[in-house]
């Protein structure tokens, strides 16, 4: 089983989902993507997570990001579970859930960690850019629900830093000042960042977020 690392191409696969069969790369198209796994259908934490993602779908859409969940149960089970999610979370699930009974995708993405559980997937998260490259990997234990505000924050950072010569500091939120990357010489900053900059230390230069008016 290959280990997936940042910068690798996200492995492609075909799978049945709650919204029909997909070829993962074709389904992504030119979008970014979030692939996130769940230990099983009809589990309490997962039910709250999928409800949260449904409510956040407009935010993912604003970021040209498609979301797809995965569980090791079948499509029929998914459809029944979706009814429970819609009812209990007061929402409508509006994204596909992959059926992975044979654990093909789970194994491809190393989502089963035997020392945690030999059969069920942990809460894996993969953020994939519009070139099919893996940009973020986070693994949560089954007992801890994910923070989707944090995923949106990371996507904002990834999309910003992909196109501008900045990095984002600790606890950065969209709109906050950014760090000028070390590869940019201080003398070159004014031409690249016309909003100005502050030199805290020679290696720590701050500038207003460049992609905002």
XYZ file of N, CA and C in Angstrom, residues 46-162:
351
model
N -20.491 11.082 12.602
C -20.553 11.245 11.146
C -21.838 11.943 10.717
N -22.929 11.616 11.383
C -24.207 12.234 11.045
C -24.134 13.749 11.204
N -23.495 14.209 12.275
C -23.354 15.656 12.475
C -22.397 16.255 11.455
N -21.351 15.511 11.090
C -20.374 16.032 10.123
C -20.996 16.219 8.744
N -21.698 15.211 8.263
C -22.290 15.320 6.936
C -23.352 16.414 6.899
N -24.071 16.570 8.008
C -25.016 17.682 8.084
C -24.308 19.026 8.021
N -23.179 19.132 8.691
C -22.413 20.385 8.671
C -21.918 20.697 7.266
N -21.402 19.694 6.578
C -20.892 19.927 5.221
C -22.011 20.353 4.281
N -23.184 19.759 4.424
C -24.318 20.171 3.587
C -24.635 21.644 3.791
N -24.573 22.090 5.041
C -24.860 23.507 5.333
C -23.758 24.424 4.815
N -22.551 23.902 4.666
C -21.406 24.706 4.225
C -21.179 24.611 2.714
N -22.019 23.890 2.000
C -21.724 23.643 0.593
C -21.580 24.934 -0.201
N -22.377 25.942 0.113
C -22.240 27.226 -0.603
C -20.849 27.812 -0.404
N -20.284 27.641 0.788
C -18.935 28.147 1.060
C -17.897 27.376 0.249
N -18.063 26.061 0.155
C -17.150 25.290 -0.696
C -17.307 25.699 -2.157
N -18.559 25.925 -2.594
C -18.798 26.336 -3.982
C -18.093 27.652 -4.295
N -18.119 28.593 -3.355
C -17.437 29.884 -3.566
C -15.950 29.688 -3.819
N -15.412 28.613 -3.303
C -13.973 28.331 -3.432
C -13.693 27.328 -4.552
N -14.679 27.117 -5.428
C -14.526 26.178 -6.543
C -14.072 24.812 -6.033
N -14.700 24.357 -4.952
C -14.286 23.125 -4.283
C -15.469 22.166 -4.177
N -15.283 20.953 -4.715
C -16.292 19.911 -4.593
C -15.986 19.046 -3.374
N -17.020 18.573 -2.699
C -16.836 17.712 -1.530
C -17.455 16.347 -1.814
N -16.766 15.312 -1.356
C -17.283 13.953 -1.502
C -16.901 13.176 -0.251
N -17.888 12.483 0.318
C -17.662 11.676 1.514
C -17.464 10.215 1.103
N -16.977 9.439 2.042
C -16.785 8.002 1.823
C -17.162 7.252 3.085
N -17.865 6.147 2.897
C -18.137 5.229 4.000
C -18.083 3.818 3.448
N -17.749 2.859 4.302
C -17.558 1.481 3.834
C -18.875 0.717 3.675
N -19.996 1.411 3.775
C -21.295 0.772 3.553
C -21.761 0.983 2.113
N -22.893 0.332 1.756
C -23.320 0.356 0.356
C -24.259 1.529 0.078
N -24.589 1.683 -1.203
C -25.403 2.831 -1.638
C -26.776 2.825 -0.986
N -27.400 1.652 -0.899
C -28.728 1.581 -0.272
C -28.676 2.073 1.173
N -27.642 1.659 1.890
C -27.464 2.129 3.264
C -27.261 3.643 3.290
N -26.468 4.145 2.350
C -26.234 5.596 2.280
C -27.552 6.357 2.137
N -28.415 5.871 1.255
C -29.674 6.589 1.013
C -30.534 6.626 2.285
N -30.570 5.506 3.009
C -31.313 5.515 4.263
C -30.700 6.447 5.282
N -29.387 6.453 5.354
C -28.682 7.325 6.309
C -28.890 8.796 5.968
N -28.862 9.110 4.663
C -29.079 10.503 4.242
C -30.416 11.021 4.759
N -31.447 10.171 4.754
C -32.751 10.599 5.288
C -32.626 10.986 6.762
N -31.869 10.198 7.521
C -31.657 10.523 8.935
C -30.867 11.823 9.093
N -29.840 11.988 8.269
C -29.027 13.213 8.352
C -29.894 14.428 8.074
N -30.687 14.366 7.010
C -31.541 15.504 6.655
C -32.518 15.831 7.782
N -33.057 14.771 8.388
C -34.045 14.974 9.455
C -33.396 15.543 10.716
N -32.312 14.920 11.162
C -31.748 15.287 12.464
C -30.906 16.557 12.417
N -30.320 16.855 11.253
C -29.441 18.025 11.147
C -30.131 19.202 10.458
N -31.412 19.029 10.121
C -32.209 20.107 9.524
C -31.523 20.671 8.280
N -31.190 19.777 7.360
C -30.499 20.184 6.141
C -30.843 19.197 5.038
N -30.211 19.351 3.874
C -30.357 18.419 2.766
C -28.970 18.067 2.261
N -28.604 16.802 2.355
C -27.292 16.374 1.864
C -27.243 16.609 0.355
N -26.260 17.370 -0.071
C -26.207 17.860 -1.451
C -24.852 17.574 -2.099
N -24.272 16.435 -1.751
C -22.990 16.006 -2.305
C -22.962 14.484 -2.241
N -22.123 13.839 -3.032
C -22.129 12.367 -3.072
C -21.415 11.728 -1.888
N -21.871 10.526 -1.543
C -21.202 9.683 -0.557
C -20.775 8.408 -1.282
N -19.478 8.149 -1.280
C -18.940 6.970 -1.957
C -19.293 5.710 -1.176
N -19.727 4.676 -1.906
C -19.947 3.355 -1.318
C -18.663 2.552 -1.506
N -18.062 2.130 -0.409
C -16.746 1.484 -0.491
C -16.751 0.164 0.277
N -17.743 -0.699 -0.065
C -17.862 -1.960 0.674
C -16.609 -2.825 0.544
N -15.980 -2.808 -0.639
C -14.782 -3.634 -0.831
C -13.517 -2.939 -0.320
N -13.691 -1.738 0.215
C -12.596 -0.957 0.808
C -11.491 -0.629 -0.200
N -11.844 -0.617 -1.473
C -10.854 -0.323 -2.514
C -10.304 1.095 -2.369
N -11.205 2.054 -2.214
C -10.763 3.448 -2.093
C -10.102 3.673 -0.735
N -10.656 3.065 0.297
C -10.075 3.197 1.641
C -8.625 2.731 1.659
N -8.350 1.621 0.981
C -6.984 1.099 0.934
C -6.102 1.961 0.039
N -6.667 2.438 -1.067
C -5.913 3.286 -1.992
C -5.419 4.547 -1.294
N -6.254 5.085 -0.393
C -5.917 6.331 0.317
C -5.459 6.076 1.757
N -5.199 4.818 2.107
C -4.678 4.463 3.430
C -5.562 5.023 4.547
N -6.867 4.798 4.414
C -7.830 5.323 5.379
C -8.120 4.368 6.533
N -7.611 3.140 6.450
C -7.830 2.174 7.523
C -6.528 2.036 8.308
N -6.580 2.365 9.576
C -5.412 2.303 10.447
C -5.641 1.165 11.440
N -5.021 0.015 11.220
C -5.359 -1.201 11.972
C -5.235 -1.073 13.484
N -4.326 -0.245 13.969
C -4.185 -0.107 15.418
C -5.307 0.723 16.030
N -6.070 1.419 15.176
C -7.270 2.122 15.648
C -8.495 1.232 15.460
N -8.640 0.660 14.248
C -9.728 -0.277 13.956
C -9.349 -1.004 12.678
N -9.455 -2.314 12.678
C -8.986 -3.090 11.535
C -9.953 -3.086 10.354
N -11.191 -2.653 10.573
C -12.199 -2.717 9.515
C -12.749 -1.370 9.083
N -12.783 -0.419 9.992
C -13.438 0.853 9.700
C -12.410 1.935 9.391
N -12.815 2.876 8.545
C -11.929 3.984 8.197
C -11.867 4.993 9.335
N -10.691 5.595 9.518
C -10.576 6.737 10.419
C -11.102 7.966 9.681
N -11.097 9.118 10.367
C -11.626 10.335 9.746
C -10.502 11.020 8.950
N -10.275 10.509 7.756
C -9.252 11.084 6.883
C -9.831 12.255 6.090
N -8.967 13.239 5.834
C -9.348 14.377 4.993
C -8.222 14.625 3.992
N -8.591 14.712 2.731
C -7.640 15.077 1.680
C -8.186 16.295 0.938
N -7.393 17.358 0.874
C -7.723 18.498 0.028
C -6.856 18.383 -1.223
N -7.497 18.462 -2.377
C -6.859 18.221 -3.668
C -7.056 19.460 -4.533
N -5.985 19.934 -5.165
C -6.113 21.176 -5.932
C -6.642 20.903 -7.338
N -6.745 21.957 -8.132
C -7.345 21.833 -9.463
C -6.412 21.171 -10.478
N -5.205 20.776 -10.032
C -4.303 19.995 -10.868
C -4.217 18.547 -10.370
N -5.138 18.156 -9.503
C -5.231 16.801 -8.930
C -4.096 16.497 -7.948
N -3.444 17.523 -7.420
C -2.355 17.316 -6.461
C -2.889 17.390 -5.033
N -2.385 16.505 -4.178
C -2.785 16.495 -2.773
C -2.100 17.660 -2.064
N -2.901 18.551 -1.473
C -2.371 19.758 -0.836
C -2.464 19.722 0.684
N -3.346 18.881 1.221
C -3.523 18.794 2.675
C -3.977 17.394 3.040
N -3.425 16.860 4.116
C -3.877 15.578 4.676
C -4.048 15.779 6.179
N -5.230 15.491 6.684
C -5.478 15.524 8.127
C -6.157 14.220 8.502
N -5.723 13.624 9.594
C -6.336 12.383 10.075
C -6.826 12.583 11.503
N -8.126 12.400 11.690
C -8.744 12.482 13.010
C -9.107 11.077 13.475
N -9.119 10.842 14.774
C -9.643 9.562 15.258
C -11.161 9.516 15.105
N -11.694 8.319 15.167
C -13.138 8.153 14.978
C -13.953 8.921 16.010
N -13.374 9.164 17.182
C -14.119 9.790 18.274
C -14.210 11.318 18.164
N -13.462 11.912 17.244
C -13.384 13.379 17.172
C -13.934 13.884 15.847
N -15.009 14.658 15.922
C -15.574 15.262 14.724
C -14.695 16.377 14.197
N -14.758 16.572 12.898
C -13.883 17.547 12.247
C -14.408 18.971 12.353
N -13.484 19.911 12.219
C -13.805 21.333 12.248
C -13.804 21.834 10.802
N -14.978 22.032 10.237
C -15.061 22.404 8.829
C -14.768 23.888 8.607
N -14.883 24.699 9.642
C -14.378 26.074 9.537
C -12.872 26.044 9.283
N -12.173 25.139 9.940
C -10.731 25.010 9.729
C -10.420 24.551 8.307
N -11.213 23.632 7.765
C -10.967 23.207 6.390
C -11.157 24.356 5.407
N -12.182 25.159 5.612
C -12.375 26.327 4.747
C -11.211 27.302 4.892
N -10.734 27.491 6.116
C -9.594 28.383 6.357
C -8.358 27.885 5.610
N -8.115 26.591 5.675
C -6.949 26.022 5.000
C -7.087 26.151 3.483
N -8.276 25.912 2.958
C -8.481 26.064 1.512
C -8.229 27.509 1.095
N -8.703 28.464 1.901
C -8.409 29.877 1.605
C -6.904 30.116 1.556
N -6.177 29.562 2.525
C -4.722 29.719 2.564
C -4.066 29.046 1.361
N -4.467 27.817 1.064
C -3.871 27.100 -0.057
C -4.099 27.816 -1.381
N -5.302 28.327 -1.583
C -5.600 29.008 -2.838
C -4.883 30.355 -2.920
N -4.753 31.041 -1.808
C -4.011 32.307 -1.782
C -2.536 32.077 -2.071
N -1.935 31.128 -1.359
C -0.488 30.938 -1.463
C -0.090 30.246 -2.768
N -1.050 29.626 -3.451
C -0.756 29.014 -4.748
C -0.485 30.068 -5.813
